[in-house]
């Protein structure tokens, strides 16, 4: 299977000792949930995939996206979208500027503006472009962060406890929105979470790193 | 399968090397330029017979012993009192409202130039100063200023007081930064729950952790206080002066051979500072041993609070009062018309002093700003480069690296700046703003680094991860995300750098060959003349030159990002 995200015998070591290992494949449109208690190295796997692994870690194995190895590529060339627990909207930019930062380059100014406004509509925030992100509610910020990431036209999606920061009601709504968009764009999704409800809502396979090792 | 990591500092790898070179190169070159003439080798003056004669000449100078004694006693006393005052203030009051108030008051005073503070203090305590006026004639019976040597007293008491007042805000800010990493609040709570008095509990449970982190700043205060020139010119005795002042006198002697004696004295000053640092280190060990014994005895010392807590607030208040009242004195003198003793205020206020001295001060402000902005600009570029390299390598600054940053502040200026001047002379570099900018950079760099380091490292790296995931390269992340998000600490660091540059006396005087008149050199030059109105004008101008950048650093982000609440938390 060439399509999708594939982790081939990935082992991440710290100070020579293996920290976490995973061998898994995620097909386009599929969600793979990686579970386990904190400190087990779930997020470290995601930083390997995004290309932001701290130099104190070493790794073995390969990460492939649509059949192409990406582990040697710089982070910005990988086209791997990621959402964290916090929205991480850039506080010095307006909502529209945040989206423009994400929007893949190219196109006329008018076309880019139209695309951003369209994106705002998709998440139910028409006219929010000039707003200061700090004035948005938690749910609104999360949606802007999602749209910013989608506009960068990623080929895979990583979720790092992406729903843990939201209240109960909002969480279900946000899960639905993220998984819908990922499915519509046929993105492979790798979700790291400690919340069984997240995994249940995703409906895909579950790997438990806490119960001794790798799977997939 | 090969083992791999993701790393590489890219084009920023050169920044740390360049920074060390720019910062320590002049120190090393200057020390060499001091060492050779100290042994009689100064080809520029036709002197190349290597000998110990300069040291013999130095030993023959009758003022040598008093000058050395002054350097050691004022330096040690000022450091002990400033550290003790800050420790008592923290021990008695940290976490209280009074402490917050004093902290807010003292923090901005850190930037007040040493010379302005020294003049302000002189205006307070002089026989015709505000304190004498306030007490005369009803308490003292003085109808005329008494003939007392209060400022420039032969024991260096005024000099020590000035240094204590000025260094307390510095140590306070350094200790505040350390406080966050010491879990001080909970440690104190544990001690108090065990029945310890506030001061004793703090000294036993918190102070050791704080001191370990402010050790280098304390060394800086000691080295600085022992070898300071501008403050000593204003507040210190003159016959004989402290050793460092005498070095400057010899350096400015038209007879070039006097530079040999000056160099020998500069080396002696360096040895004195190193010796005092060693002594201080021994003292640390002794205090640690005594302190441990005190801790083991378990004395709760609750009664001591009654004496020590008021003492803490008095010491903090002393620093704030001296600096603020001094600045007020400068401002009043700059506007004073006729003002006779013992009236507390002038008969009238006038703009005449400003009309007379304003144009000169304005001209000096131009050069001051040029030198400050250039050196701070260079420092910011280098420091951001260093921090970015550190971030990309994922390696924090090592203890050795921290010592390197403090090194230019630990080596007394008077030990290497004369050598640097001689070297520039030998190499045929004309004196001018260029070398002065590089000279200031040596001292601006450490402070900019220390100011920007913590906020830079506290930045949430996930913002960078997100930006990279959105397709932004490392340089774009730096320019478009990290720097704008850190606008506040960047501007604060710049203001700190400007304050350091504006306050520099010796580098401006020596590296500039006396031909780069800044506000500080002009102000200090007025010291011997005693024209209080001129001193007032220059002192106020000097203070404004550091306060305006700080105000701008506060206001600019609010203005640029007025609709971005997330940046104002």
XYZ file of C-alpha atoms in Angstrom:
785
model
C 0.000 0.000 0.000
C 1.688 3.220 -1.137
C -1.084 5.693 -0.344
C -1.319 7.300 3.066
C 1.027 7.683 6.013
C 3.344 4.826 6.915
C 5.729 4.431 9.845
C 8.172 1.641 9.111
C 9.758 0.110 12.204
C 10.205 3.512 13.791
C 12.168 3.465 17.053
C 12.936 6.688 18.920
C 15.805 6.587 21.399
C 16.908 8.993 24.064
C 20.441 8.692 25.352
C 20.826 5.331 23.602
C 17.789 3.759 25.307
C 14.693 3.094 23.200
C 11.851 5.363 24.289
C 9.033 4.380 21.978
C 8.543 2.323 18.865
C 5.742 2.138 16.323
C 5.121 0.309 13.090
C 1.887 1.480 11.533
C 0.123 2.469 8.351
C -2.776 4.884 8.007
C -4.796 4.859 4.771
C -6.260 8.039 3.272
C -9.452 8.971 5.087
C -8.650 6.633 7.965
C -8.017 7.638 11.588
C -5.460 5.751 13.653
C -5.622 6.509 17.384
C -2.445 6.166 19.432
C -3.198 5.908 23.111
C -1.158 5.640 26.244
C -0.371 7.463 29.464
C 1.609 10.679 29.406
C 5.368 10.335 29.187
C 5.181 7.287 26.983
C 6.456 9.247 23.978
C 3.287 9.669 21.923
C 3.982 13.308 21.091
C 7.610 12.498 20.303
C 6.412 10.292 17.457
C 4.439 13.222 16.080
C 7.468 15.521 16.255
C 9.439 12.970 14.261
C 6.726 12.995 11.592
C 6.486 16.813 11.454
C 10.268 17.180 11.436
C 10.601 18.937 14.786
C 12.253 16.161 16.769
C 14.579 17.662 19.377
C 18.253 16.824 18.805
C 18.423 14.918 22.116
C 16.435 12.149 20.410
C 17.704 9.721 17.818
C 15.581 7.528 15.664
C 15.667 4.504 13.428
C 13.206 3.510 10.752
C 11.395 5.418 8.035
C 8.336 7.597 7.659
C 6.647 7.470 4.249
C 3.909 9.711 2.880
C 2.183 8.413 -0.235
C 5.102 6.092 -0.828
C 7.780 8.773 -0.544
C 10.196 8.881 2.375
C 9.924 12.217 4.165
C 12.239 11.755 7.163
C 15.129 13.609 5.543
C 12.985 16.488 4.292
C 12.868 19.834 6.089
C 9.739 20.306 8.165
C 8.256 22.965 5.904
C 8.451 20.726 2.836
C 6.604 17.751 4.337
C 3.015 19.050 4.080
C 2.006 17.413 7.333
C -0.696 19.343 9.158
C -0.778 19.287 12.953
C -3.227 20.477 15.598
C -2.284 20.809 19.266
C -4.332 21.048 22.429
C -3.900 24.851 22.272
C -4.973 26.713 19.162
C -1.548 28.391 18.765
C -2.977 31.124 16.562
C -0.284 33.749 16.058
C -1.254 36.541 18.451
C 0.281 39.322 16.330
C -1.815 38.483 13.264
C -5.548 38.950 12.630
C -7.756 35.932 11.954
C -7.483 36.489 8.189
C -3.727 37.004 8.384
C -3.425 33.753 10.328
C -5.302 31.988 7.547
C -3.183 33.750 4.907
C -0.067 32.501 6.678
C -1.370 28.958 6.234
C -2.782 29.301 2.716
C -0.444 27.663 0.204
C 1.401 30.311 -1.823
C 0.311 31.364 -5.284
C -2.762 32.935 -6.801
C -3.746 36.566 -7.144
C -4.414 38.707 -4.127
C -8.121 38.726 -4.841
C -8.203 34.958 -5.280
C -6.363 34.443 -1.970
C -8.759 36.760 -0.191
C -11.707 34.932 -1.651
C -10.260 31.587 -0.605
C -9.776 32.858 2.965
C -13.322 34.217 3.156
C -14.576 30.908 1.809
C -12.599 29.102 4.521
C -14.150 31.337 7.177
C -17.608 30.476 5.825
C -16.822 26.776 5.971
C -16.237 27.049 9.702
C -19.158 29.375 10.300
C -17.094 32.491 10.945
C -18.042 34.729 8.014
C -16.716 38.253 8.460
C -14.342 37.318 11.273
C -11.265 38.064 9.137
C -10.193 41.401 10.672
C -10.747 40.179 14.246
C -8.012 39.838 16.875
C -7.711 36.100 17.621
C -7.544 36.908 21.345
C -11.179 38.115 21.193
C -12.501 34.772 19.899
C -14.079 32.052 22.029
C -12.214 28.780 22.585
C -14.335 26.937 20.029
C -13.924 29.685 17.436
C -10.149 29.692 17.884
C -10.007 25.925 17.464
C -11.957 26.181 14.224
C -9.671 28.913 12.873
C -6.644 26.766 13.732
C -8.229 23.851 11.851
C -8.955 25.991 8.795
C -5.461 27.539 8.848
C -4.030 24.046 8.728
C -6.424 22.841 5.984
C -5.660 25.871 3.787
C -1.989 24.861 3.722
C -3.169 21.852 1.701
C -1.640 19.091 3.847
C -1.344 15.482 2.744
C -1.748 14.055 6.226
C -3.127 15.245 9.537
C -1.690 14.786 13.029
C -3.709 15.475 16.177
C -1.751 15.956 19.398
C -4.384 15.822 22.167
C -6.195 18.267 19.897
C -9.504 18.092 21.766
C -8.302 17.989 25.360
C -8.438 21.749 25.810
C -12.134 22.090 24.939
C -15.184 21.712 27.208
C -17.296 18.618 26.964
C -19.951 19.972 24.581
C -17.521 21.687 22.281
C -15.271 18.649 22.149
C -17.807 16.415 20.377
C -18.628 19.163 17.913
C -14.967 19.829 17.129
C -14.202 16.121 16.703
C -17.004 15.805 14.193
C -15.782 18.847 12.252
C -12.150 17.684 12.111
C -12.949 14.104 11.105
C -15.469 15.272 8.472
C -12.956 17.571 6.827
C -10.231 14.932 6.970
C -12.499 12.352 5.369
C -13.696 14.761 2.700
C -10.106 15.462 1.722
C -9.086 11.803 2.079
C -6.359 12.656 4.609
C -4.725 9.961 6.681
C -5.100 11.012 10.331
C -2.817 9.996 13.203
C -4.339 10.994 16.514
C -2.482 10.927 19.816
C -4.762 11.036 22.830
C -5.227 9.828 26.379
C -9.024 10.132 26.154
C -10.815 6.884 25.159
C -13.796 8.954 23.943
C -11.588 10.537 21.291
C -10.612 7.115 19.983
C -14.203 5.926 20.104
C -15.420 8.943 18.139
C -12.697 8.432 15.552
C -13.987 4.937 14.962
C -10.700 3.662 13.537
C -8.052 1.309 14.816
C -6.426 1.948 18.181
C -2.793 1.360 19.144
C -2.107 1.337 22.861
C 1.485 2.252 23.625
C 0.901 1.777 27.332
C 0.249 -1.951 27.048
C 3.655 -2.935 25.864
C 4.918 -1.934 22.477
C 3.840 -1.508 18.941
C 1.028 -2.521 16.760
C -0.725 -1.439 13.606
C 19.532 1.302 9.549
C 21.476 4.396 10.454
C 20.757 6.483 13.532
C 19.674 9.967 12.706
C 18.712 13.211 14.338
C 17.196 16.388 13.010
C 19.438 19.345 13.733
C 21.684 22.049 12.361
C 21.903 25.733 13.109
C 22.333 26.650 9.451
C 23.571 30.167 8.789
C 23.267 31.022 12.474
C 26.096 28.695 13.449
C 28.557 31.568 13.037
C 26.749 33.898 15.449
C 28.108 32.496 18.738
C 31.683 32.508 17.459
C 31.344 36.055 16.177
C 29.764 37.185 19.437
C 32.550 35.743 21.556
C 35.092 37.349 19.251
C 33.467 40.791 19.380
C 32.952 40.578 23.125
C 36.197 39.044 24.301
C 38.540 40.139 21.495
C 38.818 43.707 22.813
C 39.211 42.421 26.375
C 42.071 40.132 25.397
C 43.696 42.700 23.115
C 43.311 45.378 25.768
C 44.851 43.205 28.454
C 47.823 42.541 26.162
C 48.035 46.259 25.458
C 48.176 46.881 29.202
C 50.613 44.096 29.989
C 53.425 45.153 27.635
C 53.687 48.828 28.675
C 53.506 47.749 32.298
C 56.879 46.131 31.707
C 58.278 49.135 29.905
C 57.497 48.136 26.326
C 55.793 50.955 24.412
C 57.418 51.342 20.996
C 54.968 54.094 20.028
C 56.663 56.327 22.593
C 60.133 55.090 21.701
C 60.266 52.921 24.792
C 61.272 49.317 24.296
C 63.490 48.445 27.240
C 61.698 45.677 29.078
C 62.057 46.240 32.807
C 60.245 46.432 36.094
C 60.750 50.196 36.276
C 57.055 51.064 35.800
C 56.250 49.012 38.890
C 59.088 50.679 40.810
C 57.763 54.100 39.810
C 54.314 53.003 40.902
C 55.658 51.832 44.262
C 57.347 55.215 44.703
C 54.046 57.055 44.340
C 53.185 58.122 47.892
C 49.448 57.691 47.336
C 49.680 54.010 46.415
C 48.672 52.440 49.726
C 45.677 54.707 50.397
C 44.568 54.298 46.776
C 44.707 50.502 47.033
C 43.003 50.515 50.407
C 40.177 52.699 49.063
C 39.591 50.381 46.129
C 39.356 47.326 48.370
C 37.359 48.817 51.235
C 34.792 50.693 49.167
C 34.353 47.726 46.829
C 33.886 45.126 49.537
C 31.729 47.371 51.722
C 29.461 48.412 48.847
C 28.967 44.796 47.725
C 28.320 43.501 51.241
C 25.842 46.261 52.047
C 24.004 46.032 48.724
C 23.727 42.238 48.942
C 22.766 42.368 52.612
C 20.138 45.025 51.971
C 18.583 43.077 49.109
C 18.653 39.841 51.135
C 16.934 41.508 54.105
C 14.370 43.123 51.825
C 13.527 39.759 50.281
C 13.681 37.891 53.596
C 11.391 40.291 55.372
C 9.011 41.326 52.654
C 8.944 39.185 49.487
C 5.383 38.375 48.510
C 3.922 41.354 50.376
C 2.327 44.447 48.941
C 5.113 46.657 50.296
C 7.614 44.518 48.423
C 5.688 44.838 45.161
C 5.639 48.607 45.600
C 9.385 48.806 46.236
C 10.061 46.449 43.352
C 8.064 48.681 40.972
C 9.904 51.701 42.295
C 13.401 50.235 42.090
C 13.206 48.409 38.737
C 13.217 51.516 36.538
C 15.931 53.071 38.710
C 18.293 50.343 37.547
C 18.710 52.214 34.289
C 19.610 55.599 35.788
C 23.200 56.316 34.710
C 25.782 55.990 37.474
C 27.028 59.525 36.954
C 23.552 61.058 37.263
C 22.937 59.078 40.456
C 26.292 60.163 41.865
C 25.627 63.841 41.161
C 22.165 63.511 42.645
C 23.589 62.011 45.830
C 26.234 64.726 46.005
C 23.510 67.370 45.734
C 21.734 65.719 48.653
C 24.555 65.259 51.120
C 26.895 68.127 50.295
C 27.293 70.756 53.052
C 25.074 72.992 50.932
C 22.857 70.103 49.803
C 19.211 69.422 50.433
C 19.700 67.530 53.669
C 21.746 70.337 55.238
C 19.231 72.896 53.961
C 16.329 70.959 55.423
C 17.999 70.943 58.855
C 19.271 74.520 58.775
C 19.282 76.737 60.553
C 16.706 75.408 63.062
C 18.544 72.193 63.944
C 22.122 72.856 62.976
C 22.438 76.564 63.509
C 24.190 76.875 60.142
C 23.586 80.165 58.371
C 26.197 79.300 55.803
C 27.225 75.907 54.394
C 29.643 74.390 56.896
C 33.186 73.655 55.845
C 32.886 69.875 55.959
C 34.231 67.305 53.581
C 31.128 65.132 53.267
C 31.224 64.424 49.559
C 34.653 63.097 48.550
C 35.433 62.163 52.157
C 38.850 60.513 52.562
C 37.318 57.202 53.712
C 35.147 56.818 50.634
C 31.918 56.663 52.637
C 29.980 58.823 50.164
C 31.354 56.694 47.326
C 30.275 53.509 49.098
C 26.789 54.892 49.793
C 26.374 55.846 46.161
C 27.436 52.410 44.977
C 25.109 50.676 47.450
C 22.143 52.748 46.314
C 22.911 52.098 42.666
C 23.715 48.377 42.865
C 20.726 47.389 45.008
C 18.237 47.676 42.126
C 20.553 45.532 39.985
C 20.836 42.759 42.574
C 17.123 43.044 43.289
C 16.200 42.376 39.668
C 18.691 39.528 39.411
C 17.311 37.962 42.601
C 13.744 38.381 41.315
C 14.641 36.422 38.195
C 16.157 33.710 40.384
C 13.147 33.658 42.712
C 10.894 32.044 40.126
C 13.203 29.068 39.778
C 13.591 28.491 43.500
C 10.002 27.721 44.498
C 10.557 30.387 47.141
C 6.954 30.851 48.211
C 6.424 27.225 49.155
C 9.836 26.892 50.771
C 9.043 29.857 52.995
C 5.637 28.425 53.807
C 7.218 25.138 54.886
C 9.705 27.006 57.084
C 7.010 29.150 58.663
C 4.830 26.114 59.252
C 7.761 24.639 61.174
C 7.698 27.682 63.394
C 10.522 29.716 61.883
C 10.428 33.477 61.862
C 9.969 35.048 58.456
C 13.485 36.391 58.064
C 15.223 33.349 59.546
C 13.035 30.969 57.550
C 13.768 32.802 54.333
C 17.481 33.019 54.972
C 17.683 29.328 55.823
C 15.332 27.843 53.247
C 15.363 30.212 50.274
C 18.513 32.337 50.281
C 20.981 29.523 49.490
C 19.024 28.726 46.327
C 18.861 32.383 45.314
C 22.512 33.105 46.017
C 23.650 30.189 43.882
C 21.930 31.886 40.959
C 22.996 35.477 41.585
C 26.608 34.640 42.390
C 27.904 35.988 39.065
C 25.978 39.277 39.310
C 27.365 39.702 42.839
C 30.890 39.218 41.479
C 30.110 41.823 38.831
C 29.053 44.279 41.541
C 32.267 43.623 43.474
C 34.567 43.997 40.464
C 32.680 47.081 39.328
C 32.581 48.800 42.708
C 36.315 48.304 43.219
C 37.327 49.818 39.917
C 34.612 52.321 38.989
C 35.893 55.657 37.705
C 32.997 58.034 37.047
C 31.240 57.562 40.391
C 34.618 57.807 42.158
C 35.445 61.052 40.344
C 32.227 62.561 41.667
C 31.848 61.039 45.127
C 35.287 59.649 45.961
C 38.256 61.403 47.550
C 40.759 63.083 45.252
C 44.071 63.184 47.146
C 44.753 60.418 46.721
C 41.864 59.058 44.649
C 40.973 55.373 44.343
C 43.528 53.538 42.216
C 41.346 53.401 39.094
C 40.928 57.182 39.017
C 44.689 57.616 39.322
C 45.169 55.306 36.315
C 42.973 57.611 34.229
C 44.941 60.647 35.420
C 48.216 59.054 34.370
C 46.706 57.942 31.078
C 45.750 61.494 30.207
C 49.183 62.862 31.072
C 50.739 64.460 27.972
C 53.996 62.694 28.855
C 53.567 59.353 27.092
C 55.972 57.620 29.458
C 53.389 58.077 32.225
C 51.384 55.419 30.387
C 53.906 52.893 31.647
C 53.018 53.685 35.245
C 49.340 53.784 34.311
C 49.604 50.304 32.797
C 51.421 48.959 35.835
C 48.700 50.436 38.061
C 45.990 48.967 35.823
C 47.543 45.522 36.236
C 47.709 46.066 39.973
C 44.007 46.996 39.904
C 43.264 43.762 38.060
C 45.232 41.803 40.665
C 43.347 43.571 43.449
C 40.003 42.652 41.908
C 41.051 39.036 41.401
C 42.300 38.912 44.981
C 39.067 40.402 46.311
C 37.029 37.916 44.258
C 39.086 35.084 45.750
C 38.556 36.521 49.211
C 34.827 36.781 48.554
C 34.790 33.150 47.401
C 36.465 32.134 50.670
C 33.923 34.211 52.540
C 31.139 32.352 50.730
C 32.513 29.038 51.987
C 32.803 30.383 55.510
C 29.274 31.807 55.514
C 27.958 28.554 54.084
C 29.597 26.594 56.920
C 28.345 28.982 59.606
C 24.928 29.025 57.977
C 24.701 25.254 58.000
C 25.617 25.183 61.676
C 22.926 27.810 62.288
C 20.408 25.732 60.384
C 21.352 22.579 62.294
C 20.848 24.320 65.624
C 17.245 24.820 64.551
C 16.842 28.286 66.054
C 13.440 29.696 65.021
C 14.582 33.300 65.569
C 11.050 34.690 65.553
C 12.029 37.720 67.618
C 14.646 38.754 65.079
C 11.828 39.663 62.699
C 11.023 42.716 64.819
C 14.409 44.230 64.038
C 15.286 42.730 60.687
C 12.039 43.310 58.836
C 12.108 47.092 59.381
C 15.790 47.036 58.434
C 14.907 45.342 55.161
C 12.372 47.947 54.169
C 14.716 50.727 55.263
C 17.503 49.416 53.052
C 15.198 49.148 50.047
C 13.778 52.563 50.805
C 17.282 54.003 51.123
C 18.142 53.042 47.564
C 14.885 54.379 46.139
C 15.022 57.572 48.200
C 18.635 58.350 47.318
C 18.120 57.902 43.603
C 14.726 59.602 43.366
C 15.622 62.535 45.604
C 18.919 62.850 43.736
C 17.114 63.018 40.393
C 14.724 65.589 41.817
C 17.731 67.595 42.985
C 19.228 67.523 39.504
C 15.947 68.665 37.990
C 15.543 71.529 40.479
C 19.123 72.715 39.992
C 18.703 72.617 36.215
C 15.830 75.082 36.571
C 17.133 77.043 39.530
C 17.476 80.782 39.502
C 18.938 82.465 42.559
C 19.138 79.940 45.412
C 20.782 80.892 48.661
C 21.575 78.748 51.698
C 19.670 77.528 53.651
C 16.520 78.002 51.606
C 15.029 74.621 50.661
C 14.029 75.779 47.185
C 15.339 78.390 44.748
C 13.736 81.857 44.854
C 12.652 81.412 41.273
C 12.721 78.962 38.417
C 14.193 79.840 35.069
C 14.818 78.311 31.674
C 18.081 80.174 31.414
C 20.265 77.241 32.460
C 18.732 75.163 29.693
C 19.181 77.998 27.192
C 22.834 78.226 28.106
C 23.749 74.515 28.370
C 20.930 72.988 26.302
C 22.588 73.342 22.889
C 25.786 71.635 24.113
C 23.775 68.906 25.789
C 21.700 68.483 22.648
C 24.824 68.022 20.547
C 26.167 65.446 22.991
C 22.767 63.734 22.888
C 23.185 63.251 19.148
C 26.517 61.445 19.562
C 25.181 59.523 22.561
C 22.226 58.311 20.507
C 24.401 57.399 17.531
C 26.759 55.302 19.635
C 23.918 53.727 21.633
C 21.731 52.842 18.661
C 24.611 51.428 16.643
C 26.000 49.290 19.445
C 22.537 48.104 20.496
C 21.617 47.280 16.896
C 24.755 45.178 16.511
C 24.212 43.562 19.905
C 20.604 42.635 19.100
C 21.597 41.072 15.782
C 24.338 39.015 17.421
C 22.235 37.975 20.412
C 19.265 36.941 18.268
C 21.718 34.989 16.115
C 23.160 33.243 19.167
C 19.764 32.422 20.639
C 18.461 31.154 17.309
C 21.554 28.946 16.905
C 21.042 27.670 20.445
C 17.373 26.946 19.664
C 18.065 25.189 16.386
C 20.737 23.025 17.950
C 18.387 22.255 20.819
C 21.162 22.880 23.288
C 20.875 25.284 26.185
C 23.583 27.702 27.212
C 26.181 25.867 29.283
C 27.627 27.107 32.562
C 30.876 27.860 30.722
C 28.932 29.904 28.191
C 27.364 31.923 30.993
C 30.816 32.703 32.418
C 31.932 33.876 28.976
C 28.999 36.304 28.875
C 29.864 37.670 32.310
C 33.592 37.878 31.625
C 33.633 41.424 30.152
C 31.725 42.556 33.250
C 34.112 40.820 35.640
C 37.381 42.090 34.206
C 37.672 45.671 35.469
C 37.296 48.171 32.638
C 40.317 50.044 33.918
C 42.487 46.949 33.401
C 41.980 46.588 29.668
C 40.634 49.854 28.276
C 43.960 51.722 28.676
C 45.610 48.898 26.774
C 42.960 49.075 24.095
C 43.534 52.795 23.719
C 47.297 52.303 23.454
C 46.735 49.538 20.913
C 44.445 51.701 18.773
C 47.054 54.435 18.954
C 49.832 52.071 17.876
C 47.740 50.641 15.046
C 46.995 54.165 13.872
C 43.199 54.026 14.186
C 41.838 57.506 14.512
C 39.689 58.086 17.527
C 36.052 58.517 16.603
C 32.576 57.105 17.033
C 33.490 53.829 15.255
C 35.869 52.395 17.851
C 33.647 53.757 20.632
C 30.677 51.827 19.221
C 32.715 48.625 19.240
C 33.959 49.464 22.733
C 30.393 49.905 23.986
C 29.361 46.678 22.263
C 31.605 44.736 24.666
C 29.437 45.848 27.597
C 26.086 46.128 25.837
C 26.215 42.539 24.543
C 26.159 40.765 27.934
C 23.217 42.796 29.200
C 21.204 42.381 26.007
C 21.927 38.659 26.122
C 20.869 38.336 29.760
C 17.751 40.436 29.163
C 16.539 38.587 26.058
C 17.657 35.052 26.935
C 14.854 33.988 29.255
C 11.899 35.319 27.254
C 13.466 33.899 24.085
C 13.694 30.440 25.610
C 10.237 30.713 27.177
C 8.632 31.097 23.729
C 6.287 28.206 22.972
C 8.190 26.096 20.438
C 4.929 24.592 19.206
C 4.187 27.908 17.460
C 7.324 27.196 15.435
C 6.237 23.604 14.779
C 2.855 24.799 13.531
C 4.429 27.457 11.305
C 6.838 24.917 9.804
C 3.974 22.484 9.259
C 2.173 25.281 7.413
C 5.089 25.438 5.006
C 7.201 28.267 6.456
C 10.978 27.785 6.363
C 13.087 28.412 9.479
C 13.997 31.960 8.455
C 10.367 32.861 7.801
C 9.405 31.400 11.169
C 12.024 33.594 12.806
C 11.094 36.793 10.983
C 7.339 36.427 10.685
C 6.420 34.538 13.835
C 9.050 34.513 16.547
C 10.405 38.064 16.388
C 6.947 39.694 16.167
C 5.694 37.566 19.057
C 8.734 38.582 21.104
C 8.462 42.283 20.243
C 8.081 43.271 23.880
C 11.207 41.546 25.277
C 13.131 42.603 22.164
C 12.354 46.264 22.759
C 13.028 45.907 26.481
C 16.412 44.345 25.744
C 17.115 47.215 23.353
C 16.221 49.748 26.055
C 18.475 47.951 28.534
C 21.255 48.071 25.953
C 20.723 51.789 25.349
C 20.852 52.436 29.096
C 24.130 50.528 29.358
C 25.624 52.411 26.425
C 24.442 55.835 27.581
C 25.953 55.266 31.020
C 29.417 54.196 29.784
C 32.105 56.620 30.875
C 35.495 54.952 30.617
C 35.076 53.238 27.211
C 33.831 56.489 25.731
C 36.674 58.478 27.220
C 39.538 56.082 26.572
C 38.550 54.365 23.320
C 37.292 57.656 21.923
C 40.542 59.345 22.874
C 38.495 62.083 24.550
C 37.140 63.144 21.188
C 33.676 61.593 21.347
C 31.805 63.801 23.810
C 28.672 62.022 25.016
C 26.264 63.137 27.716
C 28.094 61.012 30.275
C 31.640 62.179 29.517
C 30.452 65.788 29.363
C 28.591 65.460 32.652
C 31.520 63.854 34.472
C 33.847 66.508 33.072
C 31.692 69.088 34.869
C 32.379 67.423 38.233
C 35.518 69.388 38.997
C 33.987 72.715 38.011
C 31.102 72.514 40.433
C 28.623 74.443 38.271
C 25.500 72.866 39.736
C 23.147 74.302 37.157
C 25.177 72.853 34.277
C 25.457 69.533 36.106
C 21.692 69.605 36.628
C 21.061 70.106 32.929
C 23.413 67.297 31.893
C 22.197 64.966 34.636
C 18.574 65.424 33.576
C 19.490 64.991 29.902
C 21.367 61.793 30.759
C 18.428 60.410 32.703
C 16.003 61.274 29.899
C 18.300 59.539 27.418
C 17.726 56.233 29.244
C 14.124 56.776 30.311
C 12.753 57.703 26.889
C 13.840 54.365 25.322
C 12.246 52.471 28.214
C 9.007 54.402 27.785
C 9.137 53.664 24.064
C 9.716 49.965 24.758
C 6.547 49.979 26.848
C 4.421 52.026 24.497
C 5.470 50.886 21.022
C 4.096 47.325 21.211
C 0.831 48.678 22.579
C 0.720 51.052 19.620
C 1.839 48.679 16.852
C -0.326 45.852 18.136
C -3.114 47.907 19.664
C -5.724 45.418 18.418
C -3.817 42.322 19.547
C -4.762 41.518 23.100
C -2.833 38.249 23.036
C 0.462 40.152 22.990
C -0.292 42.272 26.005
C -0.785 39.544 28.607
